[in-house]
Amino acid sequence: MSTTIDVPESSNTKGKTILLGNPARPGGWKKGIAIMDFILRLGAVAAALGAAATMGMSDQTLPFFTQFFQFEASYDSFTTFQFFVISMALVAGYLVLSLPFSIVAIIRPHATGPRLFLIILDTVFLTLATSSGASAAAIVYLAHNGNQDTNWLAICNQFGDFCAQTSGAVVSSFVTVVILVVLIVMSALALGRH
Amino acid sequence: MSTTIDVPESSNTKGKTILLGNPARPGGWKKGIAIMDFILRLGAVAAALGAAATMGMSDQTLPFFTQFFQFEASYDSFTTFQFFVISMALVAGYLVLSLPFSIVAIIRPHATGPRLFLIILDTVFLTLATSSGASAAAIVYLAHNGNQDTNWLAICNQFGDFCAQTSGAVVSSFVTVVILVVLIVMSALALGRH
């Protein structure tokens, strides 16, 4: 157990398990996948929290600069952005709660229970994160480019900071989506090979 | 093999495999899951094709009725709807191509290769289907309700048929998403339990 807790030497131990793991102790690479799972999950928490916070903050900062215009821009103006904040906060909360199960998978690399639990819930929250990110991206695209046929004018000329913040939040949510896809693929590989 | 080809009796044989499968021939329920996988995949093909076709047809039918208005509504007017048609057609194509692998999983219920292949690609195309459905839903919502703060007016008063068609396409894409989530969960369960 001491080798896995010793974090600075983790790259060495991981190399060893990949090289020597299969003949010596079968399933050693599963522990490596579980450790990668934990690290990626921490990154996904950061990305999801960043997305929710960036989108939520676009409400607080901008009214000070936009009182001179006819209308003010905040995430409250768009139902889609409200959905984005709520669902990305939900995804971040789920990812934090899933960390203990990821630790269980590190301690017991051969147990399929925690991996099954994680892959199923990961899939559900992948759908939530993707839908909120994609719908917000559609609105951000409209805000940048507008639509000639329906007379929806681009608002990013007036609300540059607002558009930059919401675009950043969308990018951050896509980072969460990519990490969740990688997590599901890794869990599936660990479940499939014995 | 004759019991699986005999389709009208499939409900009886499935009940038998669930009741007797585990002691008599272990993994008999895996064949049941593989058959369910194949049937659900056919449903997902229909839903994805329906979504792409409904959205694509909204271009051809409406200009005849909207020449009297100032502007015409078609799926070409919205970049998001173009993305929707292309990506749902891609998803439908993938689902058709995945049917042979699902048949392999029926014939060899214990092989993990086809299941791993399917669960990984299912996850990727789940992301594609969810993103196109959610972004189209965001535009459909704007078309129905408009947005006061940005002076984007609702267009569904004038283009009722167009809105109905695009809404139907979005609903059909969400059916595809739900089926794909169920497929991934079933594959994960089949991979995890031996």
Coordinates of C-alpha atoms in Angstrom, one line a residue:
Chain A
M1 CA 0.0 0.0 0.0
S2 CA 2.9 2.4 0.7
T3 CA 3.8 2.7 -3.0
T4 CA 0.4 4.0 -4.0
I5 CA 0.2 6.6 -1.2
D6 CA 3.7 7.9 -2.1
V7 CA 2.6 10.3 -4.7
P8 CA 5.9 11.7 -6.1
E9 CA 7.0 8.2 -7.1
S10 CA 3.7 7.3 -8.8
S11 CA 5.1 7.6 -12.3
N12 CA 7.8 5.1 -11.5
T13 CA 5.4 2.6 -9.9
K14 CA 3.0 3.0 -12.8
G15 CA 5.7 2.2 -15.3
K16 CA 6.6 -0.8 -13.2
T17 CA 3.1 -2.1 -13.1
I18 CA 2.7 -1.8 -16.9
L19 CA 6.0 -3.5 -17.6
L20 CA 5.8 -6.2 -14.9
G21 CA 2.2 -6.3 -13.9
N22 CA 0.7 -8.8 -16.2
P23 CA 2.8 -11.9 -15.4
A24 CA 3.7 -11.0 -11.8
R25 CA 0.4 -9.8 -10.4
P26 CA -2.5 -9.9 -13.0
G27 CA -4.6 -6.8 -13.0
G28 CA -1.9 -4.4 -11.8
W29 CA -2.8 -2.2 -14.8
K30 CA -6.3 -2.0 -13.4
K31 CA -4.9 -0.1 -10.4
G32 CA -3.1 2.2 -12.9
I33 CA -6.4 2.9 -14.7
A34 CA -8.1 3.5 -11.3
I35 CA -5.4 6.1 -10.3
M36 CA -5.8 7.8 -13.8
D37 CA -9.6 7.7 -13.2
F38 CA -9.2 9.6 -9.9
I39 CA -6.8 12.2 -11.3
L40 CA -9.0 12.8 -14.4
R41 CA -12.1 13.1 -12.1
L42 CA -10.3 15.8 -10.1
G43 CA -9.7 17.7 -13.4
A44 CA -13.4 17.2 -14.4
V45 CA -14.5 18.7 -11.0
A46 CA -12.3 21.7 -11.7
A47 CA -13.6 22.2 -15.2
A48 CA -17.3 21.8 -14.2
L49 CA -17.0 24.1 -11.3
G50 CA -15.2 26.6 -13.5
A51 CA -17.9 26.4 -16.1
A52 CA -20.7 27.0 -13.6
A53 CA -18.9 29.8 -11.8
T54 CA -17.9 31.6 -15.0
M55 CA -21.4 31.5 -16.3
G56 CA -22.8 32.5 -12.9
M57 CA -20.4 35.4 -12.5
S58 CA -21.4 36.9 -15.8
D59 CA -24.5 38.1 -13.9
Q60 CA -22.7 40.0 -11.2
T61 CA -20.0 41.9 -12.9
L62 CA -21.6 43.2 -16.1
P63 CA -24.5 45.4 -15.0
F64 CA -22.0 48.0 -13.7
F65 CA -20.7 48.4 -17.2
T66 CA -23.9 48.1 -19.1
Q67 CA -26.2 50.6 -17.3
F68 CA -25.6 53.0 -20.2
F69 CA -27.1 50.7 -22.7
Q70 CA -30.8 50.1 -23.4
F71 CA -30.7 46.6 -21.8
E72 CA -28.4 44.7 -19.5
A73 CA -26.9 41.3 -20.3
S74 CA -26.7 38.6 -17.6
Y75 CA -27.0 34.9 -17.5
D76 CA -30.5 35.4 -16.1
S77 CA -31.6 36.8 -19.5
F78 CA -31.3 33.4 -21.1
T79 CA -33.2 30.4 -19.9
T80 CA -30.5 28.2 -21.5
F81 CA -27.8 29.9 -19.4
Q82 CA -29.8 29.3 -16.2
F83 CA -30.1 25.6 -17.2
F84 CA -26.3 25.6 -17.9
V85 CA -25.4 26.9 -14.4
I86 CA -27.7 24.5 -12.6
S87 CA -26.7 21.4 -14.6
M88 CA -23.0 22.1 -14.5
A89 CA -23.3 22.6 -10.7
L90 CA -25.1 19.3 -10.5
V91 CA -22.3 17.6 -12.6
A92 CA -19.6 19.1 -10.4
G93 CA -21.5 17.9 -7.3
Y94 CA -21.8 14.4 -8.7
L95 CA -18.1 14.3 -9.6
V96 CA -17.1 15.3 -6.1
L97 CA -19.4 12.6 -4.6
S98 CA -18.0 10.0 -7.0
L99 CA -14.4 10.5 -5.8
P100 CA -14.8 8.0 -2.9
F101 CA -16.0 5.3 -5.3
S102 CA -12.9 6.0 -7.4
I103 CA -10.7 5.6 -4.3
V104 CA -12.5 2.2 -3.6
A105 CA -11.6 1.2 -7.2
I106 CA -7.9 2.1 -6.5
I107 CA -7.9 0.0 -3.3
R108 CA -9.7 -2.9 -4.9
P109 CA -8.8 -2.9 -8.6
H110 CA -10.6 -6.2 -9.3
A111 CA -14.0 -5.3 -7.8
T112 CA -16.5 -4.6 -10.5
G113 CA -19.2 -3.1 -8.3
P114 CA -17.7 0.4 -8.0
R115 CA -16.7 0.5 -11.7
L116 CA -20.2 -0.5 -12.8
F117 CA -21.7 2.2 -10.5
L118 CA -19.3 4.8 -11.9
I119 CA -19.8 4.0 -15.6
I120 CA -23.6 4.1 -15.3
L121 CA -23.7 7.4 -13.5
D122 CA -20.9 8.8 -15.6
T123 CA -23.1 8.1 -18.7
V124 CA -26.1 9.9 -17.2
F125 CA -24.1 12.9 -16.2
L126 CA -22.2 12.9 -19.5
T127 CA -25.6 13.4 -21.1
L128 CA -26.5 16.3 -18.7
A129 CA -23.1 18.0 -19.3
T130 CA -23.3 17.6 -23.0
S131 CA -26.8 18.9 -23.3
S132 CA -26.1 22.0 -21.2
G133 CA -22.8 22.8 -23.0
A134 CA -24.3 22.3 -26.5
S135 CA -27.4 24.4 -25.8
A136 CA -25.3 27.2 -24.3
A137 CA -23.0 27.0 -27.4
A138 CA -26.0 27.4 -29.7
I139 CA -27.0 30.6 -27.8
V140 CA -23.4 31.9 -27.7
Y141 CA -23.2 31.3 -31.5
L142 CA -26.3 33.3 -32.0
A143 CA -25.0 36.1 -29.7
H144 CA -21.8 36.3 -31.8
N145 CA -23.3 35.9 -35.3
G146 CA -27.0 36.7 -35.1
N147 CA -29.4 35.3 -37.7
Q148 CA -30.4 37.3 -40.8
D149 CA -33.6 35.4 -41.6
T150 CA -35.2 35.9 -38.3
N151 CA -33.9 39.4 -37.6
W152 CA -32.0 38.3 -34.5
L153 CA -29.2 40.7 -34.2
A154 CA -25.7 39.8 -32.8
I155 CA -25.3 41.3 -29.4
C156 CA -21.6 40.7 -28.9
N157 CA -20.7 44.1 -30.4
Q158 CA -22.2 45.7 -27.3
F159 CA -21.6 43.0 -24.7
G160 CA -18.1 41.9 -25.5
D161 CA -17.2 40.9 -21.9
F162 CA -20.4 39.0 -21.5
C163 CA -19.8 37.1 -24.7
A164 CA -16.2 36.3 -23.7
Q165 CA -17.3 35.0 -20.3
T166 CA -20.1 32.8 -21.7
S167 CA -17.8 31.4 -24.4
G168 CA -15.2 30.5 -21.8
A169 CA -17.9 28.7 -19.7
V170 CA -18.9 26.7 -22.8
V171 CA -15.3 25.7 -23.5
S172 CA -14.9 24.7 -19.9
S173 CA -18.0 22.5 -20.1
F174 CA -16.7 20.8 -23.2
V175 CA -13.5 20.0 -21.3
T176 CA -15.7 18.3 -18.7
V177 CA -17.5 16.3 -21.5
V178 CA -14.2 15.1 -23.0
I179 CA -12.9 14.0 -19.6
L180 CA -16.2 12.1 -18.9
V181 CA -16.0 10.3 -22.2
V182 CA -12.4 9.3 -21.4
L183 CA -13.5 8.1 -18.0
I184 CA -16.3 5.9 -19.5
V185 CA -13.9 4.4 -22.1
M186 CA -11.3 3.6 -19.4
S187 CA -14.0 2.1 -17.1
A188 CA -15.3 0.0 -20.0
L189 CA -11.8 -1.3 -20.8
A190 CA -11.2 -2.2 -17.1
L191 CA -14.5 -4.0 -17.0
G192 CA -14.0 -5.9 -20.3
R193 CA -10.5 -7.3 -19.8
H194 CA -9.8 -9.7 -17.1
Chain B
M1 CA -29.7 -21.8 -32.3
S2 CA -33.3 -22.5 -33.5
T3 CA -34.8 -21.0 -30.4
T4 CA -33.3 -17.6 -31.0
I5 CA -34.3 -17.5 -34.7
D6 CA -37.8 -18.4 -33.8
V7 CA -38.9 -14.8 -33.1
P8 CA -42.6 -15.2 -31.9
E9 CA -41.5 -17.4 -29.0
S10 CA -38.7 -15.1 -28.0
S11 CA -40.6 -13.9 -24.9
N12 CA -41.0 -17.5 -23.7
T13 CA -37.3 -18.4 -24.3
K14 CA -36.2 -15.2 -22.6
G15 CA -38.3 -16.0 -19.5
K16 CA -36.7 -19.5 -19.5
T17 CA -33.2 -18.2 -19.8
I18 CA -33.7 -15.8 -16.9
L19 CA -35.3 -18.5 -14.7
L20 CA -33.0 -21.4 -15.6
G21 CA -30.1 -19.7 -17.2
N22 CA -27.8 -19.0 -14.3
P23 CA -27.4 -22.6 -12.9
A24 CA -27.9 -24.5 -16.1
R25 CA -25.8 -22.5 -18.6
P26 CA -24.1 -19.5 -17.0
G27 CA -24.4 -16.3 -19.1
G28 CA -27.7 -17.2 -20.7
W29 CA -29.0 -13.8 -19.6
K30 CA -26.1 -12.2 -21.6
K31 CA -27.7 -13.5 -24.7
G32 CA -31.0 -11.9 -23.6
I33 CA -29.2 -8.6 -23.1
A34 CA -27.6 -9.0 -26.6
I35 CA -31.1 -9.6 -28.2
M36 CA -32.5 -6.6 -26.3
D37 CA -29.5 -4.6 -27.5
F38 CA -30.2 -5.5 -31.1
I39 CA -33.9 -4.6 -30.8
L40 CA -33.2 -1.3 -29.1
R41 CA -30.6 -0.5 -31.7
L42 CA -33.2 -0.9 -34.5
G43 CA -35.4 1.6 -32.6
A44 CA -32.6 4.0 -32.3
V45 CA -31.9 3.8 -36.0
A46 CA -35.6 4.7 -36.7
A47 CA -35.6 7.6 -34.2
A48 CA -32.3 9.0 -35.6
L49 CA -33.4 8.7 -39.2
G50 CA -36.8 10.2 -38.3
A51 CA -35.1 13.2 -36.6
A52 CA -32.7 13.9 -39.5
A53 CA -35.5 13.4 -42.1
T54 CA -38.0 15.6 -40.3
M55 CA -35.5 18.4 -39.8
G56 CA -34.4 18.1 -43.4
M57 CA -37.9 18.0 -44.8
S58 CA -38.7 21.3 -43.1
D59 CA -36.7 22.9 -45.9
Q60 CA -38.7 21.5 -48.8
T61 CA -42.3 21.9 -47.7
L62 CA -42.4 25.3 -46.2
P63 CA -41.3 27.8 -48.8
F64 CA -44.6 27.2 -50.7
F65 CA -46.6 28.5 -47.8
T66 CA -44.3 31.3 -46.7
Q67 CA -43.7 33.1 -50.0
F68 CA -46.2 35.7 -48.8
F69 CA -44.2 36.6 -45.8
Q70 CA -41.1 38.8 -45.7
F71 CA -38.7 35.9 -45.2
E72 CA -38.8 32.2 -45.6
A73 CA -38.1 29.6 -42.8
S74 CA -36.1 26.5 -43.6
Y75 CA -33.6 24.4 -41.7
D76 CA -30.9 26.2 -43.9
S77 CA -31.6 29.4 -42.0
F78 CA -30.0 28.1 -38.8
T79 CA -26.5 26.8 -38.7
T80 CA -27.5 24.7 -35.6
F81 CA -30.2 22.9 -37.6
Q82 CA -27.7 22.1 -40.4
F83 CA -25.5 20.6 -37.7
F84 CA -28.5 18.7 -36.4
V85 CA -29.3 17.1 -39.8
I86 CA -25.6 16.2 -40.5
S87 CA -24.9 14.7 -37.0
M88 CA -28.2 12.8 -36.7
A89 CA -27.6 11.3 -40.1
L90 CA -24.1 10.3 -38.9
V91 CA -25.6 8.8 -35.8
A92 CA -28.1 6.8 -37.9
G93 CA -25.3 5.6 -40.1
Y94 CA -23.2 4.5 -37.2
L95 CA -26.2 2.6 -35.6
V96 CA -26.8 0.7 -38.9
L97 CA -23.2 -0.2 -39.1
S98 CA -23.2 -1.3 -35.5
L99 CA -26.0 -3.9 -36.1
P100 CA -23.5 -6.6 -37.3
F101 CA -21.5 -6.3 -34.1
S102 CA -24.7 -6.6 -32.1
I103 CA -25.5 -9.8 -34.0
V104 CA -22.0 -11.1 -33.1
A105 CA -22.7 -10.4 -29.4
I106 CA -25.9 -12.5 -29.8
I107 CA -24.1 -15.4 -31.3
R108 CA -21.2 -15.2 -28.8
P109 CA -22.6 -13.8 -25.6
H110 CA -19.4 -14.3 -23.7
A111 CA -17.1 -12.5 -26.1
T112 CA -16.1 -9.1 -24.6
G113 CA -14.5 -7.7 -27.8
P114 CA -17.7 -6.7 -29.7
R115 CA -19.3 -5.3 -26.5
L116 CA -16.2 -3.2 -25.7
F117 CA -16.2 -1.9 -29.3
L118 CA -19.9 -1.1 -29.1
I119 CA -19.8 0.6 -25.6
I120 CA -16.9 2.9 -26.6
L121 CA -18.4 4.0 -30.0
D122 CA -21.9 4.3 -28.4
T123 CA -20.5 6.7 -25.9
V124 CA -18.9 8.8 -28.6
F125 CA -22.1 8.9 -30.7
L126 CA -24.2 9.5 -27.6
T127 CA -22.2 12.7 -27.1
L128 CA -22.8 13.7 -30.8
A129 CA -26.6 13.0 -30.6
T130 CA -27.0 14.8 -27.3
S131 CA -25.1 17.9 -28.5
S132 CA -27.1 18.2 -31.7
G133 CA -30.4 17.6 -30.0
A134 CA -29.7 20.0 -27.1
S135 CA -28.4 22.8 -29.4
A136 CA -31.4 22.4 -31.7
A137 CA -33.7 22.5 -28.6
A138 CA -32.2 25.8 -27.5
I139 CA -33.0 27.3 -30.9
V140 CA -36.5 25.8 -31.0
Y141 CA -37.1 27.3 -27.5
L142 CA -36.0 30.7 -28.8
A143 CA -38.2 30.4 -31.9
H144 CA -41.2 29.6 -29.6
N145 CA -40.6 32.2 -26.8
G146 CA -38.1 34.7 -28.1
N147 CA -35.9 36.8 -25.8
Q148 CA -37.0 40.1 -24.5
D149 CA -33.6 41.4 -23.3
T150 CA -32.0 41.0 -26.7
N151 CA -35.0 41.9 -28.9
W152 CA -35.1 38.4 -30.5
L153 CA -38.7 38.0 -31.4
A154 CA -40.6 34.7 -31.4
I155 CA -41.1 33.5 -35.0
C156 CA -43.5 30.6 -34.3
N157 CA -46.6 32.9 -34.7
Q158 CA -45.7 33.2 -38.4
F159 CA -44.0 29.8 -38.9
G160 CA -46.2 27.4 -37.0
D161 CA -45.6 24.4 -39.3
F162 CA -41.9 25.0 -39.3
C163 CA -41.8 25.1 -35.5
A164 CA -43.9 22.0 -35.2
Q165 CA -41.6 20.1 -37.5
T166 CA -38.4 21.2 -35.8
S167 CA -39.8 20.4 -32.4
G168 CA -40.7 17.0 -33.5
A169 CA -37.2 16.4 -34.8
V170 CA -35.8 17.5 -31.4
V171 CA -38.1 15.1 -29.6
S172 CA -37.1 12.3 -31.9
S173 CA -33.4 13.0 -31.3
F174 CA -34.0 12.8 -27.5
V175 CA -35.5 9.4 -28.0
T176 CA -32.3 8.4 -29.7
V177 CA -30.3 9.7 -26.8
V178 CA -32.4 7.8 -24.2
I179 CA -32.0 4.6 -26.2
L180 CA -28.2 5.1 -26.5
V181 CA -28.0 5.6 -22.7
V182 CA -29.9 2.4 -22.1
L183 CA -27.6 0.5 -24.6
I184 CA -24.5 1.7 -22.7
V185 CA -25.9 0.8 -19.3
M186 CA -26.8 -2.7 -20.6
S187 CA -23.4 -3.2 -22.2
A188 CA -21.7 -2.1 -19.0
L189 CA -23.8 -4.6 -16.9
A190 CA -23.0 -7.4 -19.4
L191 CA -19.3 -6.6 -19.2
G192 CA -19.2 -6.3 -15.5
R193 CA -21.0 -9.5 -14.4
H194 CA -19.5 -12.8 -15.3

